[in-house]
PDB file of C-alpha atoms in Angstrom:
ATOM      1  CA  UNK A 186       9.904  -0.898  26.024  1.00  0.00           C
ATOM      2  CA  UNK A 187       9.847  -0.969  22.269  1.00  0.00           C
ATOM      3  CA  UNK A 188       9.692  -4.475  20.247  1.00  0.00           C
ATOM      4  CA  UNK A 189      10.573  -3.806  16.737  1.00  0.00           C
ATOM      5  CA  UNK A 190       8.809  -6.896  14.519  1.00  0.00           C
ATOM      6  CA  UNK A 191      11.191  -8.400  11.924  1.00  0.00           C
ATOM      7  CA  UNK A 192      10.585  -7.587   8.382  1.00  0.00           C
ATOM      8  CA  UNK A 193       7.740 -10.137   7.409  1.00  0.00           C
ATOM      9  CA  UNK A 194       6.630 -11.022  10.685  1.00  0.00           C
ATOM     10  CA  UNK A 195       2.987 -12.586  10.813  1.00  0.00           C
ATOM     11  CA  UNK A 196      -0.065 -11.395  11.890  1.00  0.00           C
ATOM     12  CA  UNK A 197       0.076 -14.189  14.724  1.00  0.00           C
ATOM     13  CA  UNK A 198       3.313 -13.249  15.888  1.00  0.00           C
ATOM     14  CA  UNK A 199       2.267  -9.486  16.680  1.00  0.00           C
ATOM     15  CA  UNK A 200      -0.698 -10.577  18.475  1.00  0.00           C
ATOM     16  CA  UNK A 201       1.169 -12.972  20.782  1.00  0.00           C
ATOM     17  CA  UNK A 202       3.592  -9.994  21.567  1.00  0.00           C
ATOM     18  CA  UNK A 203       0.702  -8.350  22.546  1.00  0.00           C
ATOM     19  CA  UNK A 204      -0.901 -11.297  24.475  1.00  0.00           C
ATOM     20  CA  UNK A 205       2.286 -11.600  26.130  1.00  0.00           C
ATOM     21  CA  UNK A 206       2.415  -8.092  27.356  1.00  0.00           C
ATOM     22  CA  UNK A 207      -1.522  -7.407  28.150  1.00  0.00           C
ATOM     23  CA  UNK A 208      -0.815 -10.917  30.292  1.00  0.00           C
ATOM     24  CA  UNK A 209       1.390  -8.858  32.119  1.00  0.00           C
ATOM     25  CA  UNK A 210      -0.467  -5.876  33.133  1.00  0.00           C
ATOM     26  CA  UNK A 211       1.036  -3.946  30.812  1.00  0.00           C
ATOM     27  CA  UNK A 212      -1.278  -1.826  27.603  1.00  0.00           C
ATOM     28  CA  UNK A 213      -0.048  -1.958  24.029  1.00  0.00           C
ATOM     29  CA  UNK A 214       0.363   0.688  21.523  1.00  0.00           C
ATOM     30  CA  UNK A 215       1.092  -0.794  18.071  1.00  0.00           C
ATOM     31  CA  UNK A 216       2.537   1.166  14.837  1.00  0.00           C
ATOM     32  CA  UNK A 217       1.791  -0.142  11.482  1.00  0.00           C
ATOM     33  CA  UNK A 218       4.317   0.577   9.060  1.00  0.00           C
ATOM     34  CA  UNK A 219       4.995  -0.647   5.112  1.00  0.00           C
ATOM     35  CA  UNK A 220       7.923  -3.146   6.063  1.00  0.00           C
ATOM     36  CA  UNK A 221       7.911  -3.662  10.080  1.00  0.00           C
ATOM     37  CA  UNK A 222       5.645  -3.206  13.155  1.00  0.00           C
ATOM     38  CA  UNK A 223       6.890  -1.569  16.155  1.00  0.00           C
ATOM     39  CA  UNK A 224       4.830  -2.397  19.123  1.00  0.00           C
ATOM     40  CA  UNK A 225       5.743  -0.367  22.384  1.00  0.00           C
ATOM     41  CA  UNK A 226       4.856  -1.955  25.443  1.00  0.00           C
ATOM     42  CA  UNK A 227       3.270   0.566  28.159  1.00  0.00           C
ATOM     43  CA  UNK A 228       3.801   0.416  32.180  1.00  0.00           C
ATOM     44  CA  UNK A 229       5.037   1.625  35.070  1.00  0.00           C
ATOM     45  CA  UNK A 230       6.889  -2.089  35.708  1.00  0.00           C
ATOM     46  CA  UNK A 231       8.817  -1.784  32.064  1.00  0.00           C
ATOM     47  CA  UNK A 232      11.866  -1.181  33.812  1.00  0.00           C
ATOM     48  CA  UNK A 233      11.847  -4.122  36.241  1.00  0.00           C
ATOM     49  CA  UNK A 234      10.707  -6.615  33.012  1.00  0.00           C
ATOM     50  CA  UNK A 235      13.422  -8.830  31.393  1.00  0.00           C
ATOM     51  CA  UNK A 236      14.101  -7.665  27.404  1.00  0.00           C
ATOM     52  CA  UNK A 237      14.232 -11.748  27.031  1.00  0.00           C
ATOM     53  CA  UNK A 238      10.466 -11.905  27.678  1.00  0.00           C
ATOM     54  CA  UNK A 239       9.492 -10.422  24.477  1.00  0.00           C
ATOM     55  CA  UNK A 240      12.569 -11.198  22.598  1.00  0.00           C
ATOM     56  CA  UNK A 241      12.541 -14.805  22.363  1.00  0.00           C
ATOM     57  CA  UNK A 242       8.944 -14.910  20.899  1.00  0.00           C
ATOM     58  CA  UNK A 243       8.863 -16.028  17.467  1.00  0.00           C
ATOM     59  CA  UNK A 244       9.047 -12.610  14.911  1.00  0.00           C
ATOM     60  CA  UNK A 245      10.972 -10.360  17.187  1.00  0.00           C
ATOM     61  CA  UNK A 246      13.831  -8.725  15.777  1.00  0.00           C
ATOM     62  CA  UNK A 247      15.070  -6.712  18.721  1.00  0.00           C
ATOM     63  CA  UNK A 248      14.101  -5.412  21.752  1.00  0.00           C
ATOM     64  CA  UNK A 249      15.208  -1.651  23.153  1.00  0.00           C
ATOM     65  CA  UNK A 250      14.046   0.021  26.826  1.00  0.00           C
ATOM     66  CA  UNK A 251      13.113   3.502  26.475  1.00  0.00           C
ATOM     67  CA  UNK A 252      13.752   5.045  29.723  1.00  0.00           C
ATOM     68  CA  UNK A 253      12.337   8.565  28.295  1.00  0.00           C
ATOM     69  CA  UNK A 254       9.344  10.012  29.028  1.00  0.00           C
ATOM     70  CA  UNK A 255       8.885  11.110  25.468  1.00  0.00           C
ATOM     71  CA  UNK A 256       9.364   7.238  24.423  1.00  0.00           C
ATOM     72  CA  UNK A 257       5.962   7.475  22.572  1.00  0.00           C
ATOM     73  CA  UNK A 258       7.196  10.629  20.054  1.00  0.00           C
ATOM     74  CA  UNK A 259      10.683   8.835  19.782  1.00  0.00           C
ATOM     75  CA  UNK A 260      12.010   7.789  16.231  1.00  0.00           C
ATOM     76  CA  UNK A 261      12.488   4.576  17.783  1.00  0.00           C
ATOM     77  CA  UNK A 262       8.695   3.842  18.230  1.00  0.00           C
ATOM     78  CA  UNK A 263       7.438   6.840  15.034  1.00  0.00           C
ATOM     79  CA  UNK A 264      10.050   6.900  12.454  1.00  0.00           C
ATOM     80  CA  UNK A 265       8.175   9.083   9.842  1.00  0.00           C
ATOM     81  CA  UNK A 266       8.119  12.959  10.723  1.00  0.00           C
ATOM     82  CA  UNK A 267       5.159  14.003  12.776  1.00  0.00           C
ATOM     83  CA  UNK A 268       2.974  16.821  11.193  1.00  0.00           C
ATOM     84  CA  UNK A 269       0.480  18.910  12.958  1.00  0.00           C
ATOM     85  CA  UNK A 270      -1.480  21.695  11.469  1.00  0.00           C
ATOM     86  CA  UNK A 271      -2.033  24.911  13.864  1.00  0.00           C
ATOM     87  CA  UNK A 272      -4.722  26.660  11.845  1.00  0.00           C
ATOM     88  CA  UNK A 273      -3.403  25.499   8.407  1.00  0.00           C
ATOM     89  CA  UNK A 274      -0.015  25.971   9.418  1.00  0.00           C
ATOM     90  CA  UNK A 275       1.927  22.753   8.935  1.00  0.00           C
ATOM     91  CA  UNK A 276       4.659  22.075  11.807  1.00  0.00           C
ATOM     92  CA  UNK A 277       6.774  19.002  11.412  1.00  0.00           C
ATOM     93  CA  UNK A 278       6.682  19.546   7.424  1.00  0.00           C
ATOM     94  CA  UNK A 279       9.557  20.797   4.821  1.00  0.00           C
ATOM     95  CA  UNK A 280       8.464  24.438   6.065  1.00  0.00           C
ATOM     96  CA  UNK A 281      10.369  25.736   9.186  1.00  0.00           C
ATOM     97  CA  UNK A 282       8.204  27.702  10.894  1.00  0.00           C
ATOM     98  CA  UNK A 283       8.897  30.794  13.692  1.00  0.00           C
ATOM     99  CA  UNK A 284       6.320  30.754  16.988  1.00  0.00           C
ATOM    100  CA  UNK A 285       6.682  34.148  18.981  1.00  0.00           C
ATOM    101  CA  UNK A 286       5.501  36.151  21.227  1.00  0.00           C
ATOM    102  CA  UNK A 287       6.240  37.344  24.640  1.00  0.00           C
ATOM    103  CA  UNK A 288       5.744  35.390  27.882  1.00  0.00           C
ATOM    104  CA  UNK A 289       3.257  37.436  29.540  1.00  0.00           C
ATOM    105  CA  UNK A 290       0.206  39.743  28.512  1.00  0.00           C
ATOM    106  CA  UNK A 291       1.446  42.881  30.607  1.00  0.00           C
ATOM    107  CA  UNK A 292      -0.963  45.476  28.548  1.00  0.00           C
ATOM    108  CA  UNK A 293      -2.833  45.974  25.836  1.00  0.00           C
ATOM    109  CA  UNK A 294       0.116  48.164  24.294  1.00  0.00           C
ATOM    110  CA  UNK A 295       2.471  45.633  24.663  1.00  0.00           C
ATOM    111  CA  UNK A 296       0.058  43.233  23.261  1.00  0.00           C
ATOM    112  CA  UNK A 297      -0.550  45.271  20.262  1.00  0.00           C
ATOM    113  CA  UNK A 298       2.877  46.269  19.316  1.00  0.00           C
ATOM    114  CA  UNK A 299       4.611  42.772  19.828  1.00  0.00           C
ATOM    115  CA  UNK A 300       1.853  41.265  17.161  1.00  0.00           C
ATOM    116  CA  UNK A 301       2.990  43.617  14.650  1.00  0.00           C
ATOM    117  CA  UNK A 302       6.397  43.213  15.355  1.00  0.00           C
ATOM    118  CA  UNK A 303       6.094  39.338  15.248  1.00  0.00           C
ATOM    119  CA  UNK A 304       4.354  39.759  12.136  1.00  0.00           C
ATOM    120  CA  UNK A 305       6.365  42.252  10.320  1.00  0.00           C
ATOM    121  CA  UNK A 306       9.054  39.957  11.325  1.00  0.00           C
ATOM    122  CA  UNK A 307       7.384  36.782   9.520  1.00  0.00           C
ATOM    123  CA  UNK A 308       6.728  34.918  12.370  1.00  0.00           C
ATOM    124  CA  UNK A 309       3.657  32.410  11.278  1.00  0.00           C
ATOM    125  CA  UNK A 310       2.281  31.608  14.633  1.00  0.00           C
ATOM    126  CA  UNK A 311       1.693  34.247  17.234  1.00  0.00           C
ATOM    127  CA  UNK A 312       2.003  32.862  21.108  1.00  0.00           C
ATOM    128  CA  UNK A 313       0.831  34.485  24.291  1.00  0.00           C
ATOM    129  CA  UNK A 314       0.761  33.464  27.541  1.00  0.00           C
ATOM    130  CA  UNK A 315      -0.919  35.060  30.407  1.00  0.00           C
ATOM    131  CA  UNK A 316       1.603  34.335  33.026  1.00  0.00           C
ATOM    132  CA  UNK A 317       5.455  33.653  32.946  1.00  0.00           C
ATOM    133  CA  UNK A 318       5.926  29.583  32.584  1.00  0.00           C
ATOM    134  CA  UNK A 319       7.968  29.438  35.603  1.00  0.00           C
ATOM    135  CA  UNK A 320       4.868  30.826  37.863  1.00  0.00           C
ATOM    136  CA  UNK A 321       1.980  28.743  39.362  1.00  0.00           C
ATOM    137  CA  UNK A 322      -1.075  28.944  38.336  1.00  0.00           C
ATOM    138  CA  UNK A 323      -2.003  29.413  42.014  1.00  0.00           C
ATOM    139  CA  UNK A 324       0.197  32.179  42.448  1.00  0.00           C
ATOM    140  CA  UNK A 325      -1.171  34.688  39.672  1.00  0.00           C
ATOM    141  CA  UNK A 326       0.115  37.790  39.661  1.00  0.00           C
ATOM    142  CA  UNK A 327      -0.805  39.001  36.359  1.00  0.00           C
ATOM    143  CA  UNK A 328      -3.588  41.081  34.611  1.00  0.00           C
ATOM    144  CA  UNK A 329      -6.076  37.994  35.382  1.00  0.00           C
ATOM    145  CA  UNK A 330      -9.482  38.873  33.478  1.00  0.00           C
ATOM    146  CA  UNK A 331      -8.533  41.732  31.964  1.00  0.00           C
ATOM    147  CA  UNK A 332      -5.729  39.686  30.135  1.00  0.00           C
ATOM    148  CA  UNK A 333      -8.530  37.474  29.119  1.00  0.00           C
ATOM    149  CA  UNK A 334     -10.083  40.061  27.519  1.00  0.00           C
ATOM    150  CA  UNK A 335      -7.013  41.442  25.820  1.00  0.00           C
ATOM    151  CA  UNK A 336      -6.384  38.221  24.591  1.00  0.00           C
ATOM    152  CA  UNK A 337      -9.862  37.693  23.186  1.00  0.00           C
ATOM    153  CA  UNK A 338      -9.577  40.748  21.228  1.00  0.00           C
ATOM    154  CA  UNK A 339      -5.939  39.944  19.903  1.00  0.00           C
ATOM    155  CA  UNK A 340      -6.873  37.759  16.899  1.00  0.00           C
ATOM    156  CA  UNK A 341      -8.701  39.705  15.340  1.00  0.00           C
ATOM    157  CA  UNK A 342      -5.792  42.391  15.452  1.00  0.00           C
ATOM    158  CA  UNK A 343      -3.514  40.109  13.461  1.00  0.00           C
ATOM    159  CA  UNK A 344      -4.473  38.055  10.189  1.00  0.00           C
ATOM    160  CA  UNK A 345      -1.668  35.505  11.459  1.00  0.00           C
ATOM    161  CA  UNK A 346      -2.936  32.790  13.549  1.00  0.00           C
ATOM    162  CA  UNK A 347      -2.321  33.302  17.383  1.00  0.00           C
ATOM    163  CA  UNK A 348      -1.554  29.795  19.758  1.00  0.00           C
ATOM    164  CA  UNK A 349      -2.199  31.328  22.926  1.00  0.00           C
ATOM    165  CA  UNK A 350      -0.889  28.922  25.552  1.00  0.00           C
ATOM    166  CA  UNK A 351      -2.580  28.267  29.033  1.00  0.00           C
ATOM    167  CA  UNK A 352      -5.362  30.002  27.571  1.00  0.00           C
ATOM    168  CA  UNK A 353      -8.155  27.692  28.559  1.00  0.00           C
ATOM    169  CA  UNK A 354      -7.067  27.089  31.736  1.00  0.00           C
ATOM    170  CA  UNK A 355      -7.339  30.594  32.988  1.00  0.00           C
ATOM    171  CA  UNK A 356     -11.058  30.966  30.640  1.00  0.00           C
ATOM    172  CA  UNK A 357     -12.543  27.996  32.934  1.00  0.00           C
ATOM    173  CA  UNK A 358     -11.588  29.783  36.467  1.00  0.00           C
ATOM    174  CA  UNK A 359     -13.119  33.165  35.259  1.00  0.00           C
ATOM    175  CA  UNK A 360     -16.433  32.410  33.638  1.00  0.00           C
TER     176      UNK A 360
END
């Protein structure tokens, strides 16, 4: 659930939103902007509490459910752009920026050529994956430590920077 302060609202009026909600078993995340606060109200119960019991307290402008489980990321609750920086790469920014790779180590020839060719196609962020998303983890059926290995040796093939995804995962259950 996401209350959205009025304009002006008072420092005491934000922390009995909160009161009211942390009475109710439910955790706060506040965001502080210039003009407004927005605070979203956390639980598993949201959906069974009445809008009315946040928006009749003093300072509320309006009150919204967020049925989505991305509420937190939502320009409801964050209206500014988010920016993250992968190895000075800024995502989120002005810049658009290209992620590639293919799903699944499969060799080290495969490996080698697709950085180049992700490169030499501008891509700024090389991804690699050591087994197709759709698998399980507890059904592996790929190269298992030697894709470790291939992977280990990757970055230092390719002056880009290289997001290799589930990599930790599999580095814990072979060492």
């Amino acid at each position: 659930m996401i209350v959205e302060m009025s304009k002006g609202s008072t420092q005491k009026e934000i922390d009995e939103v909160v009161r009211r909600a942390e009475s109710l078993d439910m955790s706060v995340q506040l965001n502080l902007g210039t003009d407004k606060t927005v605070v979203a109200i956390l639980g598993a119960n949201t959906g069974k509490l009445p809008t009315e019991t946040f928006a009749v307290l003093p300072g509320v402008e309006s009150v919204s459910r967020i049925m989505k489980p991305y509420k937190l990321a939502s320009r409801e609750f964050h209206p500014e752009d988010s920016l993250v920086s992968v190895d000075g790469v800024e995502i989120g920014g002005d810049r658009f920026v290209v992620m590639a790779g293919p799903c699944a180590v499969e060799s080290e020839t495969q490996l080698m050529e697709t950085i180049e060719i992700v490169k030499n196609l501008g891509s700024s962020i090389y991804m690699q994956s050591l087994w197709l998303n759709s698998s399980s983890p507890f059904n592996f059926q790929g190269l298992e430590k030697k894709g470790l290995e291939l992977l280990a040796i990757a970055p230092t093939s390719m002056p880009e920077r290289m997001l290799p995804q589930k990599f930790h995962t599999f580095l814990a259950l072979y060492e």
